[in-house]
Short mmCIF file of C-alpha atoms in Angstrom, two decimals:
data_model
loop_
_atom_site.label_atom_id
_atom_site.label_comp_id
_atom_site.label_asym_id
_atom_site.label_seq_id
_atom_site.Cartn_x
_atom_site.Cartn_y
_atom_site.Cartn_z
CA UNK A 1 6.56 -28.77 39.04
CA UNK A 2 5.57 -26.66 36.05
CA UNK A 3 8.18 -24.23 34.73
CA UNK A 4 6.68 -21.15 33.06
CA UNK A 5 8.77 -19.89 30.17
CA UNK A 6 8.66 -16.34 28.88
CA UNK A 7 6.52 -15.77 25.81
CA UNK A 8 8.61 -14.78 22.81
CA UNK A 9 7.89 -13.82 19.24
CA UNK A 10 9.21 -16.44 16.81
CA UNK A 11 8.00 -14.88 13.57
CA UNK A 12 6.69 -11.54 12.38
CA UNK A 13 5.06 -10.64 9.10
CA UNK A 14 2.49 -8.55 7.33
CA UNK A 15 4.51 -5.31 7.36
CA UNK A 16 3.79 -2.62 4.81
CA UNK A 17 5.64 -2.89 1.50
CA UNK A 18 4.17 0.42 0.26
CA UNK A 19 5.60 2.55 3.09
CA UNK A 20 8.43 3.90 0.93
CA UNK A 21 9.16 4.09 -2.77
CA UNK A 22 10.59 0.75 -3.97
CA UNK A 23 13.82 0.45 -5.98
CA UNK A 24 14.21 -1.32 -9.33
CA UNK A 25 17.66 -2.74 -10.02
CA UNK A 26 19.82 -1.80 -12.99
CA UNK A 27 18.90 -4.94 -14.97
CA UNK A 28 15.17 -4.67 -14.06
CA UNK A 29 15.22 -8.21 -12.64
CA UNK A 30 14.58 -7.31 -9.02
CA UNK A 31 12.43 -4.96 -7.02
CA UNK A 32 13.63 -3.93 -3.54
CA UNK A 33 11.25 -2.54 -0.94
CA UNK A 34 11.23 -1.67 2.75
CA UNK A 35 9.11 -3.96 4.91
CA UNK A 36 8.97 -3.00 8.56
CA UNK A 37 12.40 -3.53 10.11
CA UNK A 38 13.64 -5.54 7.13
CA UNK A 39 14.14 -5.26 3.36
CA UNK A 40 12.64 -7.61 0.78
CA UNK A 41 13.98 -8.35 -2.69
CA UNK A 42 11.34 -9.58 -5.16
CA UNK A 43 11.66 -10.99 -8.65
CA UNK A 44 9.86 -8.72 -11.13
CA UNK A 45 8.94 -11.73 -13.27
CA UNK A 46 7.88 -14.41 -10.73
CA UNK A 47 6.76 -12.09 -7.88
CA UNK A 48 8.65 -14.34 -5.41
CA UNK A 49 10.69 -12.93 -2.53
CA UNK A 50 14.26 -14.12 -3.15
CA UNK A 51 16.08 -12.24 -0.36
CA UNK A 52 15.06 -11.05 3.09
CA UNK A 53 17.64 -8.56 4.39
CA UNK A 54 17.56 -8.28 8.18
CA UNK A 55 19.74 -6.18 10.46
CA UNK A 56 17.91 -2.94 11.27
CA UNK A 57 16.37 -2.74 14.73
CA UNK A 58 13.67 -0.19 13.86
CA UNK A 59 11.51 0.87 10.93
CA UNK A 60 13.32 1.05 7.57
CA UNK A 61 12.54 4.50 6.15
CA UNK A 62 14.37 4.63 2.82
CA UNK A 63 16.22 2.78 0.06
CA UNK A 64 18.52 3.96 -2.76
CA UNK A 65 20.87 2.14 -5.12
CA UNK A 66 24.58 2.79 -4.67
CA UNK A 67 25.53 5.06 -7.62
CA UNK A 68 29.03 3.55 -7.79
CA UNK A 69 27.95 -0.13 -7.61
CA UNK A 70 24.70 -1.32 -9.17
CA UNK A 71 24.71 -4.52 -7.07
CA UNK A 72 24.50 -2.62 -3.78
CA UNK A 73 21.76 -0.70 -2.03
CA UNK A 74 21.76 1.80 0.85
CA UNK A 75 19.06 1.68 3.51
CA UNK A 76 18.24 4.01 6.38
CA UNK A 77 16.16 3.49 9.48
CA UNK A 78 14.74 5.12 12.55
CA UNK A 79 17.38 3.13 14.47
CA UNK A 80 19.87 5.87 13.45
CA UNK A 81 21.94 3.84 10.99
CA UNK A 82 22.67 3.79 7.26
CA UNK A 83 23.48 0.31 6.00
CA UNK A 84 25.08 -0.87 2.76
CA UNK A 85 23.90 -4.24 1.39
CA UNK A 86 24.82 -6.65 -1.37
CA UNK A 87 21.20 -7.45 -2.29
CA UNK A 88 21.98 -10.36 -4.63
CA UNK A 89 23.77 -12.40 -1.95
CA UNK A 90 21.86 -10.91 0.98
CA UNK A 91 25.03 -9.70 2.74
CA UNK A 92 25.33 -6.68 5.04
CA UNK A 93 28.54 -4.94 3.97
CA UNK A 94 28.76 -1.97 6.33
CA UNK A 95 26.80 -0.09 9.00
CA UNK A 96 27.19 3.67 9.45
CA UNK A 97 26.09 4.87 12.88
CA UNK A 98 24.62 8.33 12.42
CA UNK A 99 23.21 8.65 15.92
CA UNK A 100 19.97 10.35 14.89
CA UNK A 101 16.59 9.13 13.72
CA UNK A 102 16.57 9.09 9.89
CA UNK A 103 13.38 9.77 7.93
CA UNK A 104 14.63 9.31 4.34
CA UNK A 105 17.78 8.92 2.25
CA UNK A 106 18.80 10.36 -1.15
CA UNK A 107 21.87 10.09 -3.38
CA UNK A 108 23.26 11.93 -6.38
CA UNK A 109 25.31 10.28 -9.11
CA UNK A 110 27.66 13.26 -9.06
CA UNK A 111 28.43 13.02 -5.34
CA UNK A 112 29.65 9.47 -4.84
CA UNK A 113 30.60 8.54 -1.31
CA UNK A 114 28.04 11.01 0.01
CA UNK A 115 24.42 10.50 1.02
CA UNK A 116 21.73 13.01 1.90
CA UNK A 117 19.46 12.36 4.87
CA UNK A 118 16.35 13.91 6.39
CA UNK A 119 16.73 14.01 10.17
CA UNK A 120 15.08 15.90 13.06
CA UNK A 121 16.53 19.41 13.21
CA UNK A 122 17.97 20.45 16.58
CA UNK A 123 15.37 18.46 18.49
CA UNK A 124 12.61 20.80 17.34
CA UNK A 125 9.34 18.90 17.31
CA UNK A 126 7.94 18.44 13.83
CA UNK A 127 10.84 20.18 12.06
CA UNK A 128 13.30 18.26 9.89
CA UNK A 129 16.43 19.23 8.01
CA UNK A 130 18.08 17.89 4.84
CA UNK A 131 21.72 17.12 5.69
CA UNK A 132 24.68 15.74 3.77
CA UNK A 133 26.84 12.96 5.15
CA UNK A 134 30.26 11.99 3.80
CA UNK A 135 30.65 8.25 4.30
CA UNK A 136 34.17 7.75 5.70
CA UNK A 137 36.18 5.04 3.92
CA UNK A 138 36.73 2.06 6.16
CA UNK A 139 37.14 -1.71 6.09
CA UNK A 140 35.30 -2.10 9.38
CA UNK A 141 31.70 -3.27 9.44
CA UNK A 142 30.73 -0.69 12.09
CA UNK A 143 31.64 2.93 11.25
CA UNK A 144 30.88 6.11 13.19
CA UNK A 145 29.50 8.77 10.82
CA UNK A 146 28.10 11.71 12.75
CA UNK A 147 29.46 14.76 10.90
CA UNK A 148 26.31 16.12 9.32
CA UNK A 149 26.14 19.31 7.26
CA UNK A 150 22.69 20.94 6.98
CA UNK A 151 21.62 22.07 3.49
CA UNK A 152 17.94 23.02 3.91
CA UNK A 153 16.06 23.57 7.13
CA UNK A 154 12.39 22.77 7.61
CA UNK A 155 11.82 20.14 4.90
CA UNK A 156 9.06 17.55 4.68
CA UNK A 157 9.66 14.10 6.14
CA UNK A 158 8.13 12.56 2.98
CA UNK A 159 10.82 11.40 0.50
CA UNK A 160 8.57 12.26 -2.46
CA UNK A 161 8.87 15.95 -1.44
CA UNK A 162 12.62 16.08 -2.24
CA UNK A 163 14.23 15.56 -5.66
CA UNK A 164 17.81 15.88 -6.94
CA UNK A 165 18.67 17.06 -10.42
CA UNK A 166 20.54 14.34 -12.34
CA UNK A 167 23.34 16.83 -13.04
CA UNK A 168 23.77 17.40 -9.32
CA UNK A 169 23.44 21.17 -9.66
CA UNK A 170 20.40 21.66 -7.46
CA UNK A 171 17.91 20.08 -5.05
CA UNK A 172 14.17 20.76 -5.17
CA UNK A 173 12.17 20.52 -1.95
CA UNK A 174 8.46 21.22 -1.38
CA UNK A 175 6.49 21.71 1.81
CA UNK A 176 3.03 23.17 2.32
CA UNK A 177 2.81 26.01 -0.25
CA UNK A 178 6.54 26.56 -0.74
CA UNK A 179 9.06 25.32 -3.30
CA UNK A 180 12.75 25.52 -2.27
CA UNK A 181 15.56 25.15 -4.82
CA UNK A 182 19.05 24.69 -3.36
CA UNK A 183 21.99 25.39 -5.73
CA UNK A 184 25.31 23.73 -4.97
CA UNK A 185 27.37 25.96 -7.28
CA UNK A 186 25.82 29.34 -6.49
CA UNK A 187 27.50 29.59 -3.13
CA UNK A 188 24.88 27.21 -1.82
CA UNK A 189 22.00 29.60 -2.45
CA UNK A 190 18.37 28.69 -1.73
CA UNK A 191 15.59 30.21 -3.82
CA UNK A 192 12.08 30.19 -2.39
CA UNK A 193 8.91 30.18 -4.52
CA UNK A 194 5.47 30.50 -2.92
CA UNK A 195 1.92 29.82 -4.04
CA UNK A 196 -1.23 31.13 -2.46
CA UNK A 197 -2.96 28.82 -0.01
CA UNK A 198 -5.83 28.37 -2.49
CA UNK A 199 -6.60 29.13 -6.10
CA UNK A 200 -9.49 31.27 -7.36
CA UNK A 201 -11.97 28.41 -6.88
CA UNK A 202 -10.81 27.70 -3.34
CA UNK A 203 -8.97 24.45 -4.13
CA UNK A 204 -5.77 23.64 -2.23
CA UNK A 205 -2.51 24.71 -3.82
CA UNK A 206 -0.41 22.71 -1.35
CA UNK A 207 2.57 20.82 -2.78
CA UNK A 208 2.35 17.01 -2.48
CA UNK A 209 5.37 15.80 -4.47
CA UNK A 210 8.21 16.93 -6.75
CA UNK A 211 10.34 15.50 -9.58
CA UNK A 212 13.28 16.86 -11.60
CA UNK A 213 13.61 16.39 -15.36
CA UNK A 214 16.64 14.21 -16.24
CA UNK A 215 18.07 16.58 -18.91
CA UNK A 216 16.24 19.93 -18.90
CA UNK A 217 16.16 22.51 -16.12
CA UNK A 218 12.56 21.76 -15.30
CA UNK A 219 10.89 20.86 -12.00
CA UNK A 220 7.46 19.19 -11.90
CA UNK A 221 5.30 19.54 -8.80
CA UNK A 222 2.04 17.80 -7.88
CA UNK A 223 -0.60 19.61 -5.87
CA UNK A 224 -3.58 18.95 -3.62
CA UNK A 225 -6.01 20.31 -6.21
CA UNK A 226 -4.98 17.69 -8.79
CA UNK A 227 -2.84 20.04 -10.86
CA UNK A 228 0.74 19.50 -12.05
CA UNK A 229 3.01 22.50 -12.53
CA UNK A 230 6.19 22.66 -14.64
CA UNK A 231 8.66 25.20 -13.26
CA UNK A 232 11.32 26.75 -15.51
CA UNK A 233 13.90 29.57 -15.27
CA UNK A 234 14.00 29.00 -11.53
CA UNK A 235 17.75 29.70 -11.52
CA UNK A 236 16.72 33.34 -11.97
CA UNK A 237 14.43 33.96 -9.05
CA UNK A 238 12.66 36.98 -10.55
CA UNK A 239 12.21 35.45 -13.98
CA UNK A 240 10.77 32.05 -13.10
CA UNK A 241 7.75 30.72 -15.02
CA UNK A 242 5.45 27.75 -14.67
CA UNK A 243 2.79 26.06 -16.78
CA UNK A 244 -0.06 23.88 -15.55
CA UNK A 245 -1.72 20.65 -16.67
CA UNK A 246 -4.74 19.11 -14.98
CA UNK A 247 -6.42 15.71 -15.09
CA UNK A 248 -6.59 14.32 -11.52
CA UNK A 249 -9.81 15.21 -9.69
CA UNK A 250 -8.04 15.08 -6.30
CA UNK A 251 -4.49 15.40 -4.99
CA UNK A 252 -1.50 14.20 -7.05
CA UNK A 253 0.23 11.63 -4.83
CA UNK A 254 3.29 10.75 -6.92
CA UNK A 255 5.40 12.04 -9.85
CA UNK A 256 8.29 10.48 -11.73
CA UNK A 257 10.03 11.25 -15.03
CA UNK A 258 11.10 8.45 -17.35
CA UNK A 259 14.92 8.14 -17.77
CA UNK A 260 14.91 9.84 -21.18
CA UNK A 261 12.60 12.60 -20.00
CA UNK A 262 10.01 11.94 -22.71
CA UNK A 263 7.18 11.22 -20.25
CA UNK A 264 6.11 12.30 -16.78
CA UNK A 265 4.18 9.71 -14.78
CA UNK A 266 1.58 10.74 -12.20
CA UNK A 267 -0.84 8.92 -9.93
CA UNK A 268 -3.44 9.59 -7.26
CA UNK A 269 -6.76 8.54 -5.82
CA UNK A 270 -8.20 7.47 -9.19
CA UNK A 271 -6.07 4.27 -9.37
CA UNK A 272 -4.91 5.35 -12.84
CA UNK A 273 -1.30 5.75 -13.99
CA UNK A 274 -1.17 8.84 -16.21
CA UNK A 275 1.67 9.27 -18.72
CA UNK A 276 2.12 12.92 -19.75
CA UNK A 277 4.15 13.60 -22.91
CA UNK A 278 6.75 16.11 -21.85
CA UNK A 279 7.22 17.87 -25.18
CA UNK A 280 3.47 18.00 -25.80
CA UNK A 281 1.93 19.20 -22.57
CA UNK A 282 -1.68 18.11 -22.31
CA UNK A 283 -1.16 14.94 -24.38
CA UNK A 284 -1.40 11.85 -22.19
CA UNK A 285 -1.91 8.08 -22.05
CA UNK A 286 -3.41 5.97 -19.29
CA UNK A 287 -3.00 2.65 -17.51
CA UNK A 288 -6.42 2.40 -15.81
CA UNK A 289 -8.07 0.18 -13.18
CA UNK A 290 -5.02 -0.56 -11.05
CA UNK A 291 -7.24 -1.40 -8.08
CA UNK A 292 -6.52 1.21 -5.41
CA UNK A 293 -5.05 4.72 -5.01
CA UNK A 294 -1.45 5.17 -6.18
CA UNK A 295 0.99 6.38 -3.49
CA UNK A 296 4.43 5.98 -5.19
CA UNK A 297 5.82 5.58 -8.72
CA UNK A 298 9.20 4.10 -9.67
CA UNK A 299 10.78 3.67 -13.12
CA UNK A 300 13.53 1.20 -13.96
CA UNK A 301 16.87 2.68 -15.15
CA UNK A 302 16.19 1.50 -18.72
CA UNK A 303 12.58 2.75 -18.69
CA UNK A 304 11.15 -0.70 -19.50
CA UNK A 305 9.32 -1.17 -16.19
CA UNK A 306 7.10 1.11 -14.15
CA UNK A 307 6.19 0.22 -10.56
CA UNK A 308 3.25 1.74 -8.73
CA UNK A 309 2.74 1.39 -4.99
CA UNK A 310 -0.85 1.40 -3.79
CA UNK A 311 -2.79 2.25 -0.66
CA UNK A 312 -3.83 -1.40 -0.15
CA UNK A 313 -0.20 -2.47 0.44
CA UNK A 314 0.35 -3.62 -3.13
CA UNK A 315 3.03 -3.04 -5.76
CA UNK A 316 2.11 -3.34 -9.43
CA UNK A 317 4.71 -3.86 -12.16
CA UNK A 318 3.80 -2.32 -15.54
CA UNK A 319 5.73 -3.49 -18.59
CA UNK A 320 6.26 -1.52 -21.80
CA UNK A 321 4.20 1.35 -20.42
CA UNK A 322 0.78 -0.29 -20.70
CA UNK A 323 0.71 -3.93 -19.55
CA UNK A 324 0.50 -5.10 -15.93
CA UNK A 325 3.00 -7.97 -15.74
CA UNK A 326 3.18 -8.66 -11.98
CA UNK A 327 1.37 -7.82 -8.75
CA UNK A 328 3.10 -8.14 -5.37
CA UNK A 329 0.43 -8.04 -2.66
CA UNK A 330 1.18 -7.64 1.03
CA UNK A 331 -1.17 -7.93 3.97
CA UNK A 332 -4.02 -5.47 3.47
CA UNK A 333 -4.24 -3.17 6.48
CA UNK A 334 -7.91 -2.24 6.69
CA UNK A 335 -9.54 0.16 9.10
CA UNK A 336 -11.07 -2.67 11.16
CA UNK A 337 -11.09 -6.48 11.22
CA UNK A 338 -14.85 -6.93 11.54
CA UNK A 339 -14.73 -10.63 10.68
CA UNK A 340 -12.24 -11.27 13.52
CA UNK A 341 -9.23 -13.51 12.85
CA UNK A 342 -9.69 -17.02 11.43
CA UNK A 343 -7.34 -19.75 10.25
CA UNK A 344 -8.26 -21.74 7.16
CA UNK A 345 -8.02 -25.45 8.15
CA UNK A 346 -7.06 -26.40 4.61
CA UNK A 347 -4.26 -23.94 3.78
CA UNK A 348 -3.41 -22.78 7.34
CA UNK A 349 -3.75 -19.23 6.02
CA UNK A 350 -4.91 -16.32 8.14
CA UNK A 351 -8.36 -15.15 6.97
CA UNK A 352 -9.64 -11.64 7.66
CA UNK A 353 -11.04 -8.51 6.01
CA UNK A 354 -8.95 -7.33 3.10
CA UNK A 355 -9.79 -4.77 0.46
CA UNK A 356 -13.28 -3.29 0.83
CA UNK A 357 -15.79 -6.08 0.16
CA UNK A 358 -13.11 -8.81 0.16
CA UNK A 359 -11.60 -11.47 2.40
CA UNK A 360 -7.86 -12.07 2.20
CA UNK A 361 -6.11 -15.39 2.73
CA UNK A 362 -2.62 -14.66 4.03
CA UNK A 363 0.11 -17.30 4.47
CA UNK A 364 1.91 -16.63 7.75
CA UNK A 365 4.80 -18.99 7.02
CA UNK A 366 5.70 -17.37 3.68
CA UNK A 367 4.56 -13.86 4.69
CA UNK A 368 2.60 -13.67 1.46
CA UNK A 369 -1.00 -13.22 0.45
CA UNK A 370 -2.38 -16.33 -1.24
CA UNK A 371 -5.45 -14.72 -2.77
CA UNK A 372 -8.30 -12.25 -2.32
CA UNK A 373 -11.88 -13.49 -2.33
CA UNK A 374 -14.40 -10.97 -3.65
CA UNK A 375 -17.41 -11.36 -1.35
CA UNK A 376 -19.56 -8.37 -2.24
CA UNK A 377 -18.87 -8.65 -6.00
CA UNK A 378 -19.62 -4.99 -6.62
CA UNK A 379 -17.33 -2.20 -7.75
CA UNK A 380 -16.03 -0.22 -4.78
CA UNK A 381 -16.25 3.56 -5.25
CA UNK A 382 -13.65 5.77 -3.56
CA UNK A 383 -16.02 8.36 -2.15
CA UNK A 384 -16.58 9.51 1.41
CA UNK A 385 -20.01 9.22 3.06
CA UNK A 386 -21.14 6.67 0.47
CA UNK A 387 -22.85 3.61 1.96
CA UNK A 388 -21.51 0.44 0.36
CA UNK A 389 -21.75 -3.23 1.27
CA UNK A 390 -19.04 -4.41 3.66
CA UNK A 391 -18.14 -7.84 5.00
CA UNK A 392 -19.00 -7.90 8.71
CA UNK A 393 -18.80 -11.60 9.62
CA UNK A 394 -17.31 -14.85 8.32
CA UNK A 395 -17.01 -18.48 9.48
CA UNK A 396 -15.22 -21.59 8.17
CA UNK A 397 -16.21 -25.18 8.82
CA UNK A 398 -13.78 -27.62 10.44
CA UNK A 399 -12.59 -29.04 7.09
CA UNK A 400 -12.22 -25.74 5.25
CA UNK A 401 -14.75 -26.97 2.68
CA UNK A 402 -17.41 -24.32 3.37
CA UNK A 403 -17.28 -20.62 4.09
CA UNK A 404 -20.16 -18.47 5.33
CA UNK A 405 -20.07 -14.67 5.02
CA UNK A 406 -22.36 -11.81 5.99
CA UNK A 407 -22.36 -8.53 4.10
CA UNK A 408 -24.46 -5.52 4.99
CA UNK A 409 -25.08 -1.84 4.50
CA UNK A 410 -27.58 0.47 6.14
CA UNK A 411 -28.26 3.75 4.32
CA UNK A 412 -31.79 3.93 5.83
CA UNK A 413 -32.92 0.36 6.36
CA UNK A 414 -30.58 -2.53 7.00
CA UNK A 415 -29.66 -4.52 3.88
CA UNK A 416 -27.98 -7.85 4.56
CA UNK A 417 -26.95 -10.98 2.64
CA UNK A 418 -25.80 -14.33 3.96
CA UNK A 419 -23.61 -16.15 1.43
CA UNK A 420 -22.38 -19.74 1.43
CA UNK A 421 -19.20 -20.59 -0.46
CA UNK A 422 -17.95 -24.06 -1.44
CA UNK A 423 -14.26 -24.81 -1.92
CA UNK A 424 -13.42 -25.75 -5.52
CA UNK A 425 -10.54 -28.22 -5.84
CA UNK A 426 -9.80 -27.22 -9.44
CA UNK A 427 -9.44 -23.49 -8.84
CA UNK A 428 -8.20 -23.94 -5.24
CA UNK A 429 -10.52 -21.17 -4.13
CA UNK A 430 -14.03 -20.69 -2.81
CA UNK A 431 -16.94 -20.46 -5.25
CA UNK A 432 -20.27 -18.85 -4.41
CA UNK A 433 -22.92 -21.52 -3.83
CA UNK A 434 -25.96 -19.71 -2.42
CA UNK A 435 -27.03 -16.17 -1.55
CA UNK A 436 -29.75 -15.62 1.07
CA UNK A 437 -31.15 -12.09 1.17
CA UNK A 438 -32.36 -10.77 4.53
CA UNK A 439 -31.63 -13.95 6.53
CA UNK A 440 -32.70 -12.13 9.74
CA UNK A 441 -34.68 -9.03 10.62
CA UNK A 442 -31.77 -7.69 12.70
CA UNK A 443 -28.00 -7.70 12.52
CA UNK A 444 -26.26 -11.08 12.80
CA UNK A 445 -24.16 -11.00 15.94
CA UNK A 446 -22.57 -14.47 15.81
CA UNK A 447 -22.41 -17.51 13.53
CA UNK A 448 -20.49 -20.76 13.44
CA UNK A 449 -20.44 -24.18 11.80
CA UNK A 450 -21.05 -27.36 13.73
CA UNK A 451 -17.71 -28.90 14.87
CA UNK A 452 -19.08 -32.43 14.32
CA UNK A 453 -18.16 -32.46 10.64
CA UNK A 454 -21.74 -32.09 9.43
CA UNK A 455 -22.32 -28.98 7.34
CA UNK A 456 -24.63 -27.17 9.73
CA UNK A 457 -24.47 -23.41 10.26
CA UNK A 458 -26.03 -21.53 13.17
CA UNK A 459 -26.65 -17.77 13.00
CA UNK A 460 -27.70 -15.61 15.95
CA UNK A 461 -29.32 -12.23 15.41
CA UNK A 462 -30.25 -9.19 17.45
CA UNK A 463 -33.85 -9.76 16.31
CA UNK A 464 -34.13 -12.39 19.07
CA UNK A 465 -33.89 -15.44 16.79
CA UNK A 466 -31.27 -18.00 15.97
CA UNK A 467 -31.48 -20.05 12.80
CA UNK A 468 -29.97 -23.40 11.90
CA UNK A 469 -28.97 -23.79 8.27
CA UNK A 470 -28.36 -27.31 7.02
CA UNK A 471 -27.06 -28.40 3.65
CA UNK A 472 -29.23 -31.03 2.03
CA UNK A 473 -29.87 -32.27 -1.48
CA UNK A 474 -32.38 -29.99 -3.26
CA UNK A 475 -35.92 -31.15 -3.89
CA UNK A 476 -36.58 -31.02 -7.68
CA UNK A 477 -40.19 -29.97 -7.12
CA UNK A 478 -39.21 -27.09 -4.85
CA UNK A 479 -36.38 -26.08 -7.09
CA UNK A 480 -38.79 -24.90 -9.79
CA UNK A 481 -39.97 -22.01 -7.63
CA UNK A 482 -36.80 -21.45 -5.69
CA UNK A 483 -34.98 -18.36 -7.09
CA UNK A 484 -31.64 -19.52 -5.64
CA UNK A 485 -30.48 -22.78 -7.19
CA UNK A 486 -27.10 -24.41 -6.65
CA UNK A 487 -25.09 -25.64 -9.57
CA UNK A 488 -25.15 -29.39 -10.44
CA UNK A 489 -23.47 -31.48 -7.77
CA UNK A 490 -23.77 -28.76 -5.14
CA UNK A 491 -26.01 -28.74 -2.12
CA UNK A 492 -28.59 -26.22 -1.05
CA UNK A 493 -29.18 -24.76 2.43
CA UNK A 494 -32.35 -25.49 4.32
CA UNK A 495 -33.23 -23.51 7.40
CA UNK A 496 -34.94 -24.37 10.65
CA UNK A 497 -35.79 -21.49 12.95
CA UNK A 498 -36.13 -21.16 16.70
CA UNK A 499 -37.36 -18.05 18.49
CA UNK A 500 -36.00 -16.96 21.82
CA UNK A 501 -39.31 -16.55 23.62
CA UNK A 502 -39.61 -14.07 26.50
CA UNK A 503 -38.62 -15.67 29.79
CA UNK A 504 -39.88 -15.21 33.32
CA UNK A 505 -37.65 -13.64 35.95
CA UNK A 506 -37.00 -17.02 37.54
CA UNK A 507 -35.54 -18.40 34.33
CA UNK A 508 -32.09 -17.81 32.92
CA UNK A 509 -31.93 -15.90 29.67
CA UNK A 510 -29.50 -16.77 26.84
CA UNK A 511 -27.01 -14.05 26.09
CA UNK A 512 -26.93 -12.69 22.55
CA UNK A 513 -23.95 -10.46 21.99
#
C-alpha cells in the first residue's frame, strides 16, 4: 500500500531585497533589509547574510532603527504587527498586535516609545492614513496596541513619500501634486502646497519622494519631470518659496540628505548617484554606472556609507562618497523566464534569465546569487521601444562543462546568434568558446545536449530543420579560413544538418514546437 503524503514547502527564497529602503546600523557594520516575510542582516564588508530574522506571517513592509537602542530594529508587516528585534543576536523581543494591515513605519528621535504607521483609512479602498501609535510598556512578548491616532489623511503608501524633520517639529508628506506639512506644535496644523499638473513644457510635476534637511527648515522634493525642489518658509503658508535644480532626464526616484546636511543624494532611471552640494545649489558630483535604475537611497548615521537599492533587486554599498565597496545581489525578477528553469549540474545553482542580456546562477540553499553571466556582451540601454538582443534559450550538458545559449532580436529581420560556452576551472565561470551567427533561418524552438556524455548539441528550428552540432578538434587547414577560432586547447563545433522533408498523409509528422 502506498501512502500519499501532502506536498509541503521546505524552503523559500529569492524574495525582493529592494522592496523597501534598507537600514544601516549605527556602527556601519551591518545592513538590514526586508526580504519577503523575513528580514536579512548583511555584513557591509563581506556581503554575507549573518542573520535571518523570521516571525512575520506576511510581507514585511518597513524597517526603522529603535531611536532609544541602536542594537534594535522595528519592523512592520501586512500581517498587522509591529515587531521589535535584537538584530545582532537574531532575537524577537516583542510583538505589537495592531490589528490592521501596515504599509510603512516611521520614527522620530524626539518621540521615543512612539511609532508612526501608514494604514488603510476607514476601509476606504486606495486611501491610507498616517497614524501615531504609543507602544505600551510591557514585559510580555505579545502586546495589544490598537489605539491609533490619525495625523494626516490620504497619504501615499510609499515610505519615500513621508519624511520627519530631525527636530520632530513637522512631518512632510507628498502625494500626486500636493505637499502636506504637518506641525506638531502649531495645534497640529496641516499646510497644503499644490503644483500644477504639468509645467510649461507639459512635463509631469507629480511628487515622487521627499526628504527633510537635518538642521535647516528645508524640504527637498523629487518630481516626475526630473526636477528637485527645495522648499523654504513653509511654516508661513503665504510666504513659502522654493528653488529648483535639474539634472535627471526622467523621474527622481529617491532623495536623502547626508547626516550633516552638506549634500543631498538623488537617484533615478540613469543608474547614477548624484550628490548635490546643499550650500551651492547646482554644484554636484556623480557616482556613475551603478548598473540599473536607483529606487532607494540610504546613508549611514556617520555619513561614511551610502546604500543604493536598484530595480534589479540589488543593493550597492558606496564608501567615502565615490567608491563601490560591496554589492548584495538578490534573485533578479525579470519580466519573463524565456530560457525556462535549469539546474547547473556542477554547482546545483538555479539558472535562468537575469538582467537583460544575462543569465543568473542562483544558489537555492544559500538564497544567494553566485554570479551573472553576460551573454549578449553589449551595453543595455534603458529606452522603451528599442530592439535589443535578448537571451531566449539556454541548455547545459549533463556535466555542467558546456553551456549553449541563443540570443536574438528582430527589428525588421530576425538576427540570431548561437553561442557555446566552456566552463573554466580557474575562474569558476563559463567562458565564450564559439559564436555562430544565423545558425538557422527561423527561430530556434528547442535545443538540448546529448545525455550520453558526448558533447553533442541538437537545435530544432521553425524553418523545418534540425541541426546536430558536435565538438571536434579543429582542422588546421580549415582554421585558416574559418572566422571563428577557438582558443588553444579548446574544441570547435562542427555541424551536420538534416531537413524535415514533407511527408505524405499516411506518414506521421514530427512535432516542432
